[in-house]
Amino acid sequence: MTQSVVVQVGQCGNQVGCRFWDLALREHAAVNKKGIYDEALSSFFRNVDTRAGGDGADIHKGKIFSLKARALLIDMEEGVVNEILQGPLREVFDSKQLITDVSGSGNNWAVGHKQYGNQYREHIVEKLRRTAEHCDCLQCFFVIHSMGGGTGSGLGTFVLNVLEDEFPEVYRFVTSVYPSGEDDVITSPYNSVLAMKELNEHADCVLPIENESLFSIVSKIHQMTNSGKLGSTVKQNSLLTLSAGRIKTEQEKPFDAMNNIVANLLLNLTSSARFEGSLNMDLNEVSMNLVPFPRLHYLVSSLTPLYTLADVNVPSRRLDQMFSDAFSKDHQLIQADPKHSLYLACALLVRGNVQVSDLRRNIERLKPSLHFVSWNQEGWKTGLCSVPPVGHSHSLLALANNTCVKPTFIELKDRFMKLYKKKAHLHHYLHVDGMEQSCFSEAISSLSDLIEEYSQLDATKGVPRTDPSRLKIAV
Amino acid sequence: MSIVTVQLGQCGNQIGYEVFNAICRDFHSTHGLCSKKENESYQAASKERFFSEEETGVPVARAVLVDMEPKVISQTLSRAARSGLWKYDHQSHFCQKQGSGNNWANGYSVHGPRYRDVIMNLVQKEAEKCDRLSGFFTVMSMAGGTGSGMGTFVTQCLRDAFPTSFILNQVIWPYGTGEVIVQNYNSVLTLSHLYQSSDALLVHENDAIHKICAQLMNIKKISFGDVNQVIAHQLGSVFQPTYASEGASQYSRSPLGDLMESLVPHPEFKMLGLRNIPQMSENSLAYSTFTWPGLIKHLRQMLIANATMEEGINWQVRPPLPGHPVPQKASPNKAQHFNTSIANLVVLRGKDVQSVDLGVFREPALYTSWLNPQDAVNVWKTPRAFNKYEKSAALVSNSQFLLKLTDNIVGKAWNMFASKAYLHQYTKFGIEEEDFLDSFTTLEQVISSYASL
């Protein structure tokens, strides 16, 4: 069994990360009734005997003493991390896993990346090494951050570089929250595009998220659970937006519901690596199957169902609905419509009481309405994990490498160019040691190249297929 | 003589478990429909072939379990132990932590060489437990990374370490509509490499078995467990003990040798298909009766029309009439062409086997011209019924069964290769474009050879 380490950077990264740890504990508590520290738990948690004080030694088997998250919390302000350390999750984090500062990055990628990056590099490397040493087989780093600010975006991508340099064999999966159109941070386009270049070059897979999509999903769930008709039959603990151990009516912090969705995304993505199933899908398989060309590693994700009705018997119609929903644009975690764009590859990870025949039936059913690139007509990667998420009998995570990400990138580029043409706010960046105009031009050029690659693929959509001729053998 | 099984990857281990389970249940079965003496003889032969004895009396499967991640092996070992009827030797497994990531190159070029010594040691230990070693089964899927890549490497090691033993690779052909996106690459690399070191490849197609589960067994929600149990039944129906020749007084001691001798006269032709009838759910079994002429007739038509099960057979397909010019060279695209055989092996089990007439299988028109039709057909029999089927007939065939399938997979892989998609994932572990081209060439050759039968 392998381990993964979560590196949460910046305000957004830490808030999402916090939700992730909350839900991970809940998930394992639901499955692990005997309180034994098992392989599944060890993928994200260490078991430490803290009674002796100091840094307890790791306990690899037997009873659970004290679970510590395999995480690194990085923020250049103290507010968010302090809150976490005072909240219900304080026991899960070790003070040695934190890197904080006081003044923040001022929504400036250059400050995050160049200034704090260089300042804290050694610190970061040292803490990463310690976390890695506690793992006997480290498979993946999950970086969680937002693109629009300064710390998450700048320092977060700096950390990505460090990960590649220091741990080249370990996968780097990045969950990036992209800024929305009405983002109140004026310089978010700069920050995002500068970060994109780093993601293009140093990430193995990127899961882009947009707040607008999370928001509509949250609204939809509220609607369903509060409306008279279905409200009473929805199982309360099944909402995708729910935090662990809280009843719905209790006052939640504003972004908690949205962040819980992202946390669930990560839990589902790693479920098949942690729990058993008839067709396992590990993280290295995700990267292998969904990334046909090194730079095209942006995966659009969707999670279904959003909630479960209390009705225990699941007729296969409901199951099939789950599959249909996964492809609808309302369930995607970015503003995109994969059905009307071109698929390069698609992965379906099913959890719970679902068998291979259900999977095949639905693939056959949905295939005709989807456009796949000519050289990957049956580009499906499937996984079956027997353990469902808490509150559900089954669930589905769909990951698509699809050209529908292009509009998001084009918009980002447009917003960047609007500012850049007028050289607005540029001096704040160039001011920073190590930052030059060429950083900007390289970044926008990297983004343009990426958009061009997607455009070329789009151009092949709908064109009648001519298969390349096969090798001829002399008889 | 005994067979050592090497279970590779998730699929190999899941299927391997079902096979040993089916065999064990079969020899414990009281529905043998034969004399006590016969039954005892059968049990002893089956046990010796697949299991070794331990002091506790619980049979221990002659198997080595290999996987690059621990969950499946751990499950497999405990399921077997829980059954109470048999178990695995808990020392006889090897696993790592990370898996092969569905990457053939990772399995073949990295994991294979790295763990070669450990694994071959385990195999050697199992081989030494056998009084006489008949040969090896490997069970692996072509779609993933460990079974396919590492399995191929291990097969080569087996060939090097045991040059005189027989190696039969059970290869699982993945569902046509994806289980793994790079399955076509992995399959092409596997098939082309196995051709060098394996004696024969016995192919099971997920799509075909799935249909059997749906239409013949009437299973509503088909799981991989169901699919694997059907495969296990089919394998058991061939490899449980039989008398390999008329008038033999002892169960055959060399099943793999007999198989290779009957079916693989030429090293260019190693792809074997397996069919088994009847196949049905246990509930229906109680209400069905079969006659040998009926079963043989269906099996023969399944052969010549390339049907994978006894329903929906195309009865229009007929062998070419003698004396008439041979119909135009079979192109892999022609849907209804007649399936020409090189050699066939028919395995009959159950009531009244002695009375079965296999004349219809010996018609020269079914075969290519190189072998004498008398030599092209071999029959193994036993009056001892298998797995509660009063009569059961299995066919292992070296014919054009797999021609279209192979052609399809090569076509899809070539298509993907032409766009260079995913190649960076393979080159990073040392499999270059030239290696791919070599594999494509090998397989086009195999396709061409089978097509011109």
Short mmCIF file of N, CA, C and O in Angstrom, two decimals, chain B residues 13 118 129 142 153 263 294 311 353 395 428 439 444:
data_model
loop_
_atom_site.label_atom_id
_atom_site.label_comp_id
_atom_site.label_asym_id
_atom_site.label_seq_id
_atom_site.Cartn_x
_atom_site.Cartn_y
_atom_site.Cartn_z
N ASN B 13 -4.55 -13.23 -10.40
CA ASN B 13 -4.79 -13.76 -9.07
C ASN B 13 -6.27 -14.04 -8.81
O ASN B 13 -6.62 -15.04 -8.21
N VAL B 118 13.88 -13.08 -6.89
CA VAL B 118 12.94 -13.46 -5.83
C VAL B 118 11.82 -14.34 -6.38
O VAL B 118 11.47 -15.38 -5.83
N LYS B 129 8.63 -29.08 -5.22
CA LYS B 129 7.62 -29.84 -4.48
C LYS B 129 6.98 -30.91 -5.34
O LYS B 129 6.32 -31.82 -4.83
N MET B 142 -4.07 -9.07 -20.51
CA MET B 142 -3.18 -8.35 -21.44
C MET B 142 -3.31 -6.85 -21.27
O MET B 142 -2.52 -6.09 -21.79
N PHE B 153 7.65 -10.89 -18.96
CA PHE B 153 9.04 -11.06 -18.52
C PHE B 153 9.21 -12.36 -17.77
O PHE B 153 10.17 -13.11 -18.00
N LEU B 263 -1.85 -29.87 -30.52
CA LEU B 263 -2.39 -28.63 -31.07
C LEU B 263 -1.38 -27.69 -31.69
O LEU B 263 -1.78 -26.78 -32.41
N GLY B 294 -26.20 -34.42 -30.03
CA GLY B 294 -26.60 -33.00 -29.99
C GLY B 294 -25.44 -32.11 -29.59
O GLY B 294 -25.15 -31.10 -30.23
N GLU B 311 -25.70 -20.58 -27.93
CA GLU B 311 -26.89 -19.89 -28.45
C GLU B 311 -26.46 -18.94 -29.54
O GLU B 311 -25.37 -18.39 -29.50
N VAL B 353 -19.52 -41.75 -22.32
CA VAL B 353 -18.52 -41.16 -23.22
C VAL B 353 -18.00 -42.13 -24.26
O VAL B 353 -17.59 -41.76 -25.34
N LEU B 395 -13.78 -27.88 -26.20
CA LEU B 395 -12.99 -27.87 -27.43
C LEU B 395 -11.85 -26.89 -27.27
O LEU B 395 -12.09 -25.74 -26.92
N LYS B 428 9.49 6.45 -21.29
CA LYS B 428 10.15 6.80 -20.02
C LYS B 428 10.63 5.56 -19.26
O LYS B 428 11.48 5.65 -18.38
N SER B 439 6.97 -5.16 -32.51
CA SER B 439 5.79 -5.91 -32.07
C SER B 439 4.71 -5.91 -33.12
O SER B 439 4.08 -6.94 -33.38
N GLU B 444 1.49 -8.64 -37.28
CA GLU B 444 0.96 -8.65 -38.66
C GLU B 444 1.33 -9.96 -39.34
O GLU B 444 0.55 -10.53 -40.10
#
